[in-house]
Coordinates of C-alpha atoms in Angstrom, one line a residue:
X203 CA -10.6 24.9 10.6
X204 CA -10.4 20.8 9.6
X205 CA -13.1 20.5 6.9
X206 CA -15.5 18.1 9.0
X207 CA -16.3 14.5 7.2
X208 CA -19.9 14.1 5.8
X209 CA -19.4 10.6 5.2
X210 CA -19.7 7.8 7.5
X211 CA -17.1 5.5 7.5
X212 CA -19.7 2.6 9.3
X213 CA -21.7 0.0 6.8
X214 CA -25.3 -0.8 6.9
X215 CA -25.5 -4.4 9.0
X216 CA -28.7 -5.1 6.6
X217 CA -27.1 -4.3 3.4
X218 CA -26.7 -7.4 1.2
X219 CA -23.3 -7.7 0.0
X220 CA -23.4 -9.4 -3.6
X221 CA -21.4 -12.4 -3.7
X222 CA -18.8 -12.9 -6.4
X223 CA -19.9 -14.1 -9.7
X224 CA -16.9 -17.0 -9.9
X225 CA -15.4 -16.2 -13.4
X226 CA -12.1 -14.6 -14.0
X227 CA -11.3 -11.9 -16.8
X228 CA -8.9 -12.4 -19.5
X229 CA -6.0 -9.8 -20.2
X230 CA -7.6 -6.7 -22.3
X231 CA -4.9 -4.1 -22.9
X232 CA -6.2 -0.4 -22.7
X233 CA -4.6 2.6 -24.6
X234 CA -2.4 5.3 -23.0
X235 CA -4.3 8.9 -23.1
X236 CA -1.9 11.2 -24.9
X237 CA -4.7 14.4 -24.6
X238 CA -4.9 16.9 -22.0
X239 CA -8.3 16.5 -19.7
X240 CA -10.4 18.8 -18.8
X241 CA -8.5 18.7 -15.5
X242 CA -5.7 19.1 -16.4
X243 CA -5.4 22.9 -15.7
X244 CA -7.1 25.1 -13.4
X245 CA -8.6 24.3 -9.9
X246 CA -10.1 21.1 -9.6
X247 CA -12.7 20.3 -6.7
X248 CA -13.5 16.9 -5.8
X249 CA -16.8 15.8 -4.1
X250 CA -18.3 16.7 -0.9
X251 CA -17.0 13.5 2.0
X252 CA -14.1 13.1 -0.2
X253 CA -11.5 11.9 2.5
X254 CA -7.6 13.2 2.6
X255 CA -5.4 10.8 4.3
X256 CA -1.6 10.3 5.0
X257 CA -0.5 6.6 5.2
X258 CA 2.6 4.7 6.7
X259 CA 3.3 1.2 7.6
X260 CA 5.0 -0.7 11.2
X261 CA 8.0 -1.1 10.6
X262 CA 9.2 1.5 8.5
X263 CA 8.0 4.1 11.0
X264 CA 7.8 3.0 14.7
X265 CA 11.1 1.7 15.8
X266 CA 11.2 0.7 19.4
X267 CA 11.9 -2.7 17.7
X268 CA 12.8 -4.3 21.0
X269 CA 10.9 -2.8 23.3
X270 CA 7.6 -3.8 25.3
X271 CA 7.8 -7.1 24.5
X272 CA 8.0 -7.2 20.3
X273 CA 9.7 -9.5 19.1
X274 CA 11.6 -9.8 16.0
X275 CA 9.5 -9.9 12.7
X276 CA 10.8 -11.2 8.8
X277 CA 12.5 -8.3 8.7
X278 CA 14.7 -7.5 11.4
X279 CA 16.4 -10.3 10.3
X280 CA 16.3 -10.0 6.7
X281 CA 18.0 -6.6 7.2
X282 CA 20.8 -8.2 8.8
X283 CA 21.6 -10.5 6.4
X284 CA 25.0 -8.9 4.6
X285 CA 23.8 -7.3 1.0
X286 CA 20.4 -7.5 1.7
X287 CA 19.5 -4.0 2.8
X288 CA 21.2 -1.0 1.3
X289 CA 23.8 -0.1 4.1
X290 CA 22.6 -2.8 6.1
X291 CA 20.2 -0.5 7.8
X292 CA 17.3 -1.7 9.6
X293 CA 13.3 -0.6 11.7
X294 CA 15.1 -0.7 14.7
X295 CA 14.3 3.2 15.7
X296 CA 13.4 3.9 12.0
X297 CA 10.9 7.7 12.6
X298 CA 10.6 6.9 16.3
X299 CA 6.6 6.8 16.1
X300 CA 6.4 4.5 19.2
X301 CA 7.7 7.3 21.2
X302 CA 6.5 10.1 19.2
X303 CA 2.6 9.7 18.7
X304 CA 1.4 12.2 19.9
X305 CA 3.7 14.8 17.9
X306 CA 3.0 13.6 14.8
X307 CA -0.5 12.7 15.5
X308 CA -0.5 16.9 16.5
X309 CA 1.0 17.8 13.1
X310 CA -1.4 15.9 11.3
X311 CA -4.0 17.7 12.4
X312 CA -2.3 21.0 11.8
X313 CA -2.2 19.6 8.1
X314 CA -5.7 19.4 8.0
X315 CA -4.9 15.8 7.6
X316 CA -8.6 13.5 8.0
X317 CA -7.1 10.2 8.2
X318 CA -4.2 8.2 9.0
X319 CA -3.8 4.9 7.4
X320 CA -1.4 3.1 9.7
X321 CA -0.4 -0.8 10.3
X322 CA -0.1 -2.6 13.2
X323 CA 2.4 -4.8 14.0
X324 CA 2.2 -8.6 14.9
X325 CA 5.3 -9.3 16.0
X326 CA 4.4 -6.4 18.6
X327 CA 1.0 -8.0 19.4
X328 CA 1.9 -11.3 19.4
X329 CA 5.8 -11.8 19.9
X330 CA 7.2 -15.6 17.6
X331 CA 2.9 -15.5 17.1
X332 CA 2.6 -17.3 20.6
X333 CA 0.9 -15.1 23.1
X334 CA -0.7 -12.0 23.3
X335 CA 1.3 -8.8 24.3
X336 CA -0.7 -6.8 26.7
X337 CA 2.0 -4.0 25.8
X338 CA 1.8 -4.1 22.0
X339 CA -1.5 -3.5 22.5
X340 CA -1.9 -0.6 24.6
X341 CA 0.6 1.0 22.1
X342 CA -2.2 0.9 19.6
X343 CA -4.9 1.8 22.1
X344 CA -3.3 4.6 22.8
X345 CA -2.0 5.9 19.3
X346 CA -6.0 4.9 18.2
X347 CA -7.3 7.2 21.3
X348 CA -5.1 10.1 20.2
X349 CA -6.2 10.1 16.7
X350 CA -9.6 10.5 17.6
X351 CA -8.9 13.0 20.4
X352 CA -7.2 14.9 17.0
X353 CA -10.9 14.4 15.3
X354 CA -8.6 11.8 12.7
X355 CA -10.2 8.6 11.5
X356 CA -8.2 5.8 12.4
X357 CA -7.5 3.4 8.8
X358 CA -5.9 0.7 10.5
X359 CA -3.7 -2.3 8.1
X360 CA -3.8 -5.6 10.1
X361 CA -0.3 -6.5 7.9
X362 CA 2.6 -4.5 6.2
X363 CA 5.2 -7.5 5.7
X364 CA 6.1 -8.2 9.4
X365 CA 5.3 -11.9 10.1
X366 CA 6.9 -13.0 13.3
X367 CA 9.9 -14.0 12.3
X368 CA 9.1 -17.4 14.4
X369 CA 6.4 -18.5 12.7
X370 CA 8.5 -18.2 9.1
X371 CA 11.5 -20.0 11.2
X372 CA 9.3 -22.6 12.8
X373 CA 6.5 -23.3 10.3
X374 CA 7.8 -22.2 7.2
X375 CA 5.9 -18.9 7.2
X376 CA 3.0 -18.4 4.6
X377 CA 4.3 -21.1 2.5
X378 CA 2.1 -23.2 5.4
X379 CA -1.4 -23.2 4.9
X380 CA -1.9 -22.6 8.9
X381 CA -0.6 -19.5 8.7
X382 CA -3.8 -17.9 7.4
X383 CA -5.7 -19.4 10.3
X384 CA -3.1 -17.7 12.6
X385 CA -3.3 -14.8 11.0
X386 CA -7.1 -14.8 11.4
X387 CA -6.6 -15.1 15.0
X388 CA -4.5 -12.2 15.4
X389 CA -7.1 -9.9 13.7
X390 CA -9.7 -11.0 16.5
X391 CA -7.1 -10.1 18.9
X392 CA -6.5 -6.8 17.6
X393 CA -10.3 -6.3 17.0
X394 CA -11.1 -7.2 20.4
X395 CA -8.8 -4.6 21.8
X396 CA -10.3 -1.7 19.7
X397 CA -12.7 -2.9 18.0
X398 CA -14.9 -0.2 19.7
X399 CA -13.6 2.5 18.4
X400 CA -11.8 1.8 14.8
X401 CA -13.9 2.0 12.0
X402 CA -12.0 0.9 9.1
X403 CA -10.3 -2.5 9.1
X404 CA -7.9 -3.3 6.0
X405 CA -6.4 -7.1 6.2
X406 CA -3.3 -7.2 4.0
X407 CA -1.6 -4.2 1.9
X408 CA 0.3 -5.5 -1.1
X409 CA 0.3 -9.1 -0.5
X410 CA 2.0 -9.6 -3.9
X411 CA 5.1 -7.9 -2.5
X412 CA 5.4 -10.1 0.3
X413 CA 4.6 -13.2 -1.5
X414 CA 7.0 -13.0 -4.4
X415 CA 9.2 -10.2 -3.4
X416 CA 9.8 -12.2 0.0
X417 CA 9.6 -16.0 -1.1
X418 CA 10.1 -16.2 -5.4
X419 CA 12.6 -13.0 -6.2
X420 CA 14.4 -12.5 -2.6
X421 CA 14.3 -8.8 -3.1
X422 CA 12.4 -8.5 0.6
X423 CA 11.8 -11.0 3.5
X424 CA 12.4 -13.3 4.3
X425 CA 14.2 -13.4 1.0
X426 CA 13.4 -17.0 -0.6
X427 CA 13.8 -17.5 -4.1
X428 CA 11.3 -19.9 -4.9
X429 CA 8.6 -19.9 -7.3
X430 CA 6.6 -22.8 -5.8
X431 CA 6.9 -20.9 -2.5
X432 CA 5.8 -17.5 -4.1
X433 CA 2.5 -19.5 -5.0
X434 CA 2.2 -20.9 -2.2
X435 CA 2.6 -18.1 0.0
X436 CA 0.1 -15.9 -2.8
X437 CA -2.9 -18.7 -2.3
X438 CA -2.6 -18.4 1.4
X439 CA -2.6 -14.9 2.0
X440 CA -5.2 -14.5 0.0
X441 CA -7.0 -17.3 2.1
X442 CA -6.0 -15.0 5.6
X443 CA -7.8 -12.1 4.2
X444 CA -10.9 -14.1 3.6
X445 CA -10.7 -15.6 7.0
X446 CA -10.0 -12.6 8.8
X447 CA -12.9 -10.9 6.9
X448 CA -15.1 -13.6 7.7
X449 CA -14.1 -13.4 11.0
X450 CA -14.3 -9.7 11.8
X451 CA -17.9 -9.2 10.2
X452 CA -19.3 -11.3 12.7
X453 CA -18.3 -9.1 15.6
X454 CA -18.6 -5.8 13.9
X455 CA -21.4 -6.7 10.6
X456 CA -20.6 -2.3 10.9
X457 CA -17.2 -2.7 10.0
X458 CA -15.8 -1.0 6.7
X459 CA -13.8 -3.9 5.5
X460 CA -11.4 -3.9 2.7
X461 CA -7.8 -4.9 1.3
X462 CA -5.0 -3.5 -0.2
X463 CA -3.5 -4.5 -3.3
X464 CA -0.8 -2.5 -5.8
X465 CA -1.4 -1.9 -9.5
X466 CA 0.5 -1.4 -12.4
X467 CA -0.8 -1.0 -15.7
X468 CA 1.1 -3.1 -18.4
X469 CA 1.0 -1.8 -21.9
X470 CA 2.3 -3.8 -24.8
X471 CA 4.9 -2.2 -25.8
X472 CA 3.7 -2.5 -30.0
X473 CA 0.4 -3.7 -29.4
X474 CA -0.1 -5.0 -32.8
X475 CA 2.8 -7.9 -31.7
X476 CA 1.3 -10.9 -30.4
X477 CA 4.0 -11.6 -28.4
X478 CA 4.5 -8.0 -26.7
X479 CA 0.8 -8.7 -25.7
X480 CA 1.2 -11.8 -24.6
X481 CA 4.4 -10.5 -22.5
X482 CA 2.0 -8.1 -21.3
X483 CA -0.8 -10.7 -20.0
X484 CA 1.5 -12.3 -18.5
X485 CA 3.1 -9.4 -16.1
X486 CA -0.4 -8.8 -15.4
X487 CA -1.6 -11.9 -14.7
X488 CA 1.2 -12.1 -12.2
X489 CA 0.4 -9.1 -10.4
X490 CA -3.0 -7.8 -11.3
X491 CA -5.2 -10.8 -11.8
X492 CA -3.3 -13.4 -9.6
X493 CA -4.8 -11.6 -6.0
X494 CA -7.5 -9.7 -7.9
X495 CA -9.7 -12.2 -9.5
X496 CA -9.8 -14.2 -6.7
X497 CA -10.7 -11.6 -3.7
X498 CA -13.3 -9.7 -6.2
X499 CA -14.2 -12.2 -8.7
X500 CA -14.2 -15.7 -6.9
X501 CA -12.2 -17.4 -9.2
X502 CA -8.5 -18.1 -10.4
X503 CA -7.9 -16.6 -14.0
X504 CA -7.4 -19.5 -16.5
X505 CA -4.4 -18.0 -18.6
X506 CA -2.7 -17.5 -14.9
X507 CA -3.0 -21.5 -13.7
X508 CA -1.6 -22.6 -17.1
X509 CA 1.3 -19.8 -16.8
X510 CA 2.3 -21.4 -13.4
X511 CA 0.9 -25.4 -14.2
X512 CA 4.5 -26.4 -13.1
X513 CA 4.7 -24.6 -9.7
X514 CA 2.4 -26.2 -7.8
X515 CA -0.4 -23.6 -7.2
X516 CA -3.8 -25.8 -7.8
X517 CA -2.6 -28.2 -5.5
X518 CA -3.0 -25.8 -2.6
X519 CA -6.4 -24.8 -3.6
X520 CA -8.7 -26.7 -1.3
X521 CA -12.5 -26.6 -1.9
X522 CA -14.1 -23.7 -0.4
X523 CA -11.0 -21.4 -0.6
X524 CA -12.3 -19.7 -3.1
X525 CA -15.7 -18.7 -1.5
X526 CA -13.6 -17.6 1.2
X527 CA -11.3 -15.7 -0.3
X528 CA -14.1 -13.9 -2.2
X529 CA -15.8 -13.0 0.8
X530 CA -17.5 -9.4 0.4
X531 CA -15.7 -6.3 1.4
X532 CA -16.5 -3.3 1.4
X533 CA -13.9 -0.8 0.2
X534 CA -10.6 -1.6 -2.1
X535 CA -7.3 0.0 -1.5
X536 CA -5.6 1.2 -4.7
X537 CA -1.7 1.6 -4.3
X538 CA -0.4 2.9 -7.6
X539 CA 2.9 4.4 -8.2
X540 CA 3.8 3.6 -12.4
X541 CA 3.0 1.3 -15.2
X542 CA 4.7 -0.6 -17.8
X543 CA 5.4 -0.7 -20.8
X544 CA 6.3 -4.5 -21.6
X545 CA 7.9 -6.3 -24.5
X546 CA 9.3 -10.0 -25.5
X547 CA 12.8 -8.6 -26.3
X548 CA 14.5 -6.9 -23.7
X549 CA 15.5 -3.1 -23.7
X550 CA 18.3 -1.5 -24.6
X551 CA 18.6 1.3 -21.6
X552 CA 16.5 -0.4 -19.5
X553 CA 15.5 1.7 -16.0
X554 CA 15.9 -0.4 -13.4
X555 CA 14.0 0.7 -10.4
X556 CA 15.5 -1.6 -7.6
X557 CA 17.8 -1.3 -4.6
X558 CA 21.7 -1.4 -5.5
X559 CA 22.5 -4.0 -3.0
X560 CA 24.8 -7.0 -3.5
X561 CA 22.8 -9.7 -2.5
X562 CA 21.7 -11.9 -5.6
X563 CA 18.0 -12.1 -6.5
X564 CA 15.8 -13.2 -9.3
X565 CA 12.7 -12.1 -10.9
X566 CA 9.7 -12.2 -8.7
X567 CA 7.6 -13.3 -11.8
X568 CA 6.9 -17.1 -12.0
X569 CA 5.6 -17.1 -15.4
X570 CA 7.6 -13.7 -16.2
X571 CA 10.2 -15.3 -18.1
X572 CA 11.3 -13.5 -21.7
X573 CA 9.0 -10.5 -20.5
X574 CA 10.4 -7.3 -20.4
X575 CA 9.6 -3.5 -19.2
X576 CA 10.8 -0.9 -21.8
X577 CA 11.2 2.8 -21.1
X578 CA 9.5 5.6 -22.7
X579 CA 11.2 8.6 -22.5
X580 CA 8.3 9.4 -19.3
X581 CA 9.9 11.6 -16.6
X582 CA 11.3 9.2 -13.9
X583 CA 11.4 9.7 -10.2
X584 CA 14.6 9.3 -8.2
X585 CA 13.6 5.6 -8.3
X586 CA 13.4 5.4 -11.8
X587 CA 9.7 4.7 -11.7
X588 CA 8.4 6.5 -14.5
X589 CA 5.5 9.4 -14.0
X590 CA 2.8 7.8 -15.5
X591 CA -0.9 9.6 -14.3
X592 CA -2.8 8.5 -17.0
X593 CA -2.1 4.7 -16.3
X594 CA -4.1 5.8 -12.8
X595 CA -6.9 6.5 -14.5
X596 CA -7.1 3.4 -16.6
X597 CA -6.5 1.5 -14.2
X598 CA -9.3 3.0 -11.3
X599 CA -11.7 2.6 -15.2
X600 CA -10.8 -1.3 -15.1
X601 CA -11.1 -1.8 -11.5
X602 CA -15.1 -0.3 -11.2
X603 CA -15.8 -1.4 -14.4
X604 CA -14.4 -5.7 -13.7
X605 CA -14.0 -5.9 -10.4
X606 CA -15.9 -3.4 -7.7
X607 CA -18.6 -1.7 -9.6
X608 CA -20.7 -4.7 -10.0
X609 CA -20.4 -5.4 -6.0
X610 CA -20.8 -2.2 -4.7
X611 CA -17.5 -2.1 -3.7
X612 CA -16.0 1.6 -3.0
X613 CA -12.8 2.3 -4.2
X614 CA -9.9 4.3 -1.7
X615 CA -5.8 5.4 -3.2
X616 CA -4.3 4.1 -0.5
X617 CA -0.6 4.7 -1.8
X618 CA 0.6 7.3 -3.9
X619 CA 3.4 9.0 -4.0
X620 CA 7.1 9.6 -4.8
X621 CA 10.6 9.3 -4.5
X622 CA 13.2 12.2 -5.0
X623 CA 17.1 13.4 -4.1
X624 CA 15.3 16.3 -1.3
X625 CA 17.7 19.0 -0.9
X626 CA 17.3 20.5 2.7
X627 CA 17.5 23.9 3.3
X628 CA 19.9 25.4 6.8
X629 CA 16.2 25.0 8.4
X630 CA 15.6 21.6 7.1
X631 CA 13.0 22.8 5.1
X632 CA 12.4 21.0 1.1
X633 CA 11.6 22.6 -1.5
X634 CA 10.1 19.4 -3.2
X635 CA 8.9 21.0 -6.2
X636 CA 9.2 17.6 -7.7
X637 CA 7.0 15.4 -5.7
X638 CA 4.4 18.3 -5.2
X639 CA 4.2 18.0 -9.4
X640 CA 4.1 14.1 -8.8
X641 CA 1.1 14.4 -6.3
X642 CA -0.8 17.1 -8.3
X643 CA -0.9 15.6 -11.9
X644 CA -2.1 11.9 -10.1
X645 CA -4.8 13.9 -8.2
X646 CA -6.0 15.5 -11.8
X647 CA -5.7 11.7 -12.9
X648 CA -8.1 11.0 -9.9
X649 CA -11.0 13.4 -11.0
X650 CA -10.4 12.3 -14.3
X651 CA -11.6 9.0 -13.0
X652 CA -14.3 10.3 -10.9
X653 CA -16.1 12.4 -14.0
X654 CA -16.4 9.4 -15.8
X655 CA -18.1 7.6 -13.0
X656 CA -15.9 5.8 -10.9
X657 CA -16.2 5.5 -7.2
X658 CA -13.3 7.0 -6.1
X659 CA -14.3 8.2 -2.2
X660 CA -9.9 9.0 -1.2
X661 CA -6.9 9.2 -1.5
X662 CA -3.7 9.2 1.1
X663 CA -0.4 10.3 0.5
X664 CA 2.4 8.0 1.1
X665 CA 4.3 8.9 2.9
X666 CA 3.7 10.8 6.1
X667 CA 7.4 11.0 6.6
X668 CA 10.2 9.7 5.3
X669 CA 11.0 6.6 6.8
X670 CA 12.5 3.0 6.7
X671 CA 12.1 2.2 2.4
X672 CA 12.7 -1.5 2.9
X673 CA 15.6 -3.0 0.5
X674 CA 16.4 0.9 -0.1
X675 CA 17.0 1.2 3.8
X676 CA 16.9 4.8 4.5
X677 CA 17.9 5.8 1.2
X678 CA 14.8 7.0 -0.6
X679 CA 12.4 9.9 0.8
X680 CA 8.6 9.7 0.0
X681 CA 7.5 11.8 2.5
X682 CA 5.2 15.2 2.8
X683 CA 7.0 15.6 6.3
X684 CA 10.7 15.5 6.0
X685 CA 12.7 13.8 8.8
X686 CA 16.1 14.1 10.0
X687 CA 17.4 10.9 10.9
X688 CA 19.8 11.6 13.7
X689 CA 17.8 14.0 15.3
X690 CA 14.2 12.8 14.6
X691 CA 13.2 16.5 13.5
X692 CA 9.9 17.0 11.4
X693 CA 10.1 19.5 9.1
X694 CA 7.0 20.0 6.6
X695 CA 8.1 20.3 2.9
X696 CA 6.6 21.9 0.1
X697 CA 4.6 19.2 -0.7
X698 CA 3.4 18.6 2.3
X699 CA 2.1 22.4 3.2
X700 CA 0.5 22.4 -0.3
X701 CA -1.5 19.0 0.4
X702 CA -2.5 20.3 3.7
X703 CA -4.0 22.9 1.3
X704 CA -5.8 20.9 -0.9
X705 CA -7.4 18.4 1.9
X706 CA -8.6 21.7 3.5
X707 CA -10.4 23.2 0.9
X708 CA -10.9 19.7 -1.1
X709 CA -9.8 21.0 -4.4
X710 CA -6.2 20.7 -6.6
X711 CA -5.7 24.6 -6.8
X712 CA -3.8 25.9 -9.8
X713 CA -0.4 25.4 -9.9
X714 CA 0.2 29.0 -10.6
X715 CA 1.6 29.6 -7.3
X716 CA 5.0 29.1 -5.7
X717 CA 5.3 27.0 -2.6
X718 CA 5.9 30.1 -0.2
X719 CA 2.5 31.1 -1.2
X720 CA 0.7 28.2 0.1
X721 CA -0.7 29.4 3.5
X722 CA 0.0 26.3 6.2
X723 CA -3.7 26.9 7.4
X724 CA -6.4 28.9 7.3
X725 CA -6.6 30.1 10.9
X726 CA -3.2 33.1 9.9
X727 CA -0.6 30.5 11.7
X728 CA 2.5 28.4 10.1
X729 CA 1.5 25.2 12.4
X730 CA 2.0 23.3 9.9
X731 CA 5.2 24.0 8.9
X732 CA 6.9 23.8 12.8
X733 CA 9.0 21.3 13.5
X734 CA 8.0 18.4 16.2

């Protein structure tokens, strides 16, 4: 049987949400662990209400990218444009989910799977950003009524990278201030619709990705290479979280409210060189403390506005943003796949981690310039993202310890996972001993975090299924649920049985066992290894 949540996922209307305290943090680098934990072997349990979730995002997974009304978003053009995408492959059926809900909504439960972390689309909801799509809508009123049918909490993200591709054509996307105010509105819309009956409401996941990915490096859409826009577009989604926030508490003060941002941990590469730790601040500053400070502090690190003096960000930086944009929450979403190490000088063998496509781009770094990621001799995954668990654990210390502990702010992994070459079996079945191992040893990290007081209260698995990988196209498989392409087939992996295991029984077991040994279920069938 599904373990039964203990923990309500509603907020206390009455609770008084503590405001942020207005100062930024400056860069203090922590020291990799090198010795085992004491979960490191063995069977670890986690605490009771603990929540096991699968996550994916719009447009990597539902496809139907013309139909009902959507219209095209940043990228269905970007992956059009020649050397952009790897194969020039696009969302446009992507996993099929817009037809195939209530499959994969079925296997999840099978899984033993308690939550599903999924975005919603506003180029569905509101085509070019101009008027609401009763269509769009019912799509997620439907997919929101068949999770709960399936007794799975609904963790809905408001945006995943997909601006209508008409307000970036027409009014210069989130480089224009109005754009958060748009974006505010089209959270009402989508709270007004199921608002009743969704819980959780996250505004933005990984905003740094699409402000400086999609507006300074060009990596991902709309695929400007602009540092003044990068800032730009940073400072205003920011702003559209705190609107949206602001907007949403008042019709649900119930609401769990939260965003999702993506860590790294940069370590100096000798931290006894000045200028490996100053390469270091910098990397973080750009990534870390640029959204951070901010959303949970109230205030723009000092170090960061000198780094990026010459690009313009103060001057879009009108009074009250900030008290806006710090408006309280009431969980944070970790995604955290690697860290860094970082020096001045640049490696020798460095790894690089991006899509091979042909389409120039620059470093998505405004103040990044003569700083450098070094490898470590770390196991890599098929990305070339190192394995780095520990760096988790730091970084979940930093986070309770600067940023939510002192606001009462609850801490969620939203993303974690990997990347590897799966090798299919004649059944389509993976034996994904790899990303089992990768999923495992972050989970230990996890605990590790927990016993020394950090609230940690999830964790989802990205991905669900393999799916659309952005720049990568559909060359790189993160998913617990394997899927063939031309046939749309689900097959459960390894990794994907064995989590079902561990959100069952809400423990890591030992890793003593082979795959074939981990049951699907608990209830003697193999539902959760059938194909859908």
């Amino acid at each position: 049987m599904t373990r039964e949540l203990t923990q309500s996922f509603k907020t206390d209307p009455t609770a008084r949400r503590v405001p942020a305290p207005g100062i930024a943090l400056p860069f203090t680098p922590s020291t990799p662990r090198t010795a085992p934990s004491a979960n490191a072997t063995g069977s670890v349990a986690f605490p009771d209400g603990f929540l096991w979730g699968a996550a994916t995002a719009a447009y990597q997974v539902e496809g139907a990218a013309h139909e009902d009304g959507r219209e095209d978003s940043v990228w269905d053009v970007f992956a059009k444009v020649p050397g952009a995408v790897l194969n020039q492959e696009d969302g446009e059926v992507a996993c099929d989910q817009y037809h195939r809900y209530p499959a994969d909504v079925a296997l999840m439960k099978d899984l033993g799977i308690q939550a599903y972390r999924f975005s919603t689309s506003w180029s569905r909801v509101v085509p070019g950003g101009r008027e609401v799509n009763p269509a769009g809508l019912a799509y997620y009123d439907r997919l929101v009524d068949e999770l709960l049918g399936a007794g799975i909490l609904p963790w809905l993200t408001l945006y995943h990278w997909d601006l209508p591709q008409a307000i970036e054509a027409e009014s210069n996307g989130w480089v224009n201030r109005d754009t958060a105010y748009r974006f505010r509105d089209y959270a009402v819309t989508m709270h007004e619709a199921i608002g009743d009956r969704v819980d959780v409401w996250t505004t933005l996941n990984e905003p740094w990705c699409a402000a400086f990915l999609g507006y300074t490096g060009g990596q991902h859409a709309p695929g400007r290479q602009s540092r003044e826009d990068g800032l730009a577009a940073a400072h205003h989604l920011s702003l559209a979280h705190g609107l949206a926030v602001q907007a949403l508490r008042e019709r649900a003060p119930d609401a769990n409210l939260g965003i999702t941002l993506n860590f790294e941990v940069e370590d100096p590469l000798n931290p006894d060189d000045p200028a490996d730790v100053d390469a270091a601040r910098r990397l973080d500053g750009g990534f870390t403390r640029i959204f951070a400070d901010p959303i949970l502090r109230g205030a723009y690190p000092a170090d960061v506005l000198e780094d990026v003096r010459e690009y313009g960000l103060e001057k879009h930086i009108q009074d009250g943003d900030l008290e806006i944009i710090s408006t309280p929450i009431d969980s944070l979403g970790v995604n955290y796949y690697h860290g860094n190490a970082v020096a001045a000088v640049p490696a020798e063998h460095p790894l690089d981690g991006g899509a091979p496509v042909t389409r120039p781009s620059s470093s998505p770094f405004p103040a990044g310039d003569g700083a450098y990621t070094h490898p470590r001799g770390l196991p890599v995954t098929d990305q070339n993202w190192e394995v780095q668990p520990e760096g988790l654990t730091r970084l979940l210390l930093r986070l309770q310890q600067d940023y939510t502990g002192p606001r009462g702010i609850a801490l969620y992994i939203t993303e974690n996972g990997s990347a590897y070459e799966d090798v299919a079996g004649p059944d389509g079945f993976v034996d994904d001993q790899d990303r089992l191992g990768f999923v495992d040893v972050h989970l230990r990290a996890v605990k590790d975090a927990i016993d020394e007081g950090v609230d940690v209260r999830g964790y989802f698995g990205w991905s669900l299924l393999d799916n659309y990988e952005w720049a990568w196209g559909y060359g790189k498989r993160f998913g617990l649920v394997r899927v063939d392409y031309e046939t749309q087939e689900r097959t459960v992996k390894a990794s994907g049985r064995w989590y079902g295991q561990v959100a069952r029984a809400n423990a890591v077991p030992e890793r003593s066992a082979t795959p074939a040994s981990y049951p699907a279920d608990d209830d003697g069938g193999d539902k959760a290894v059938r194909k859908a």
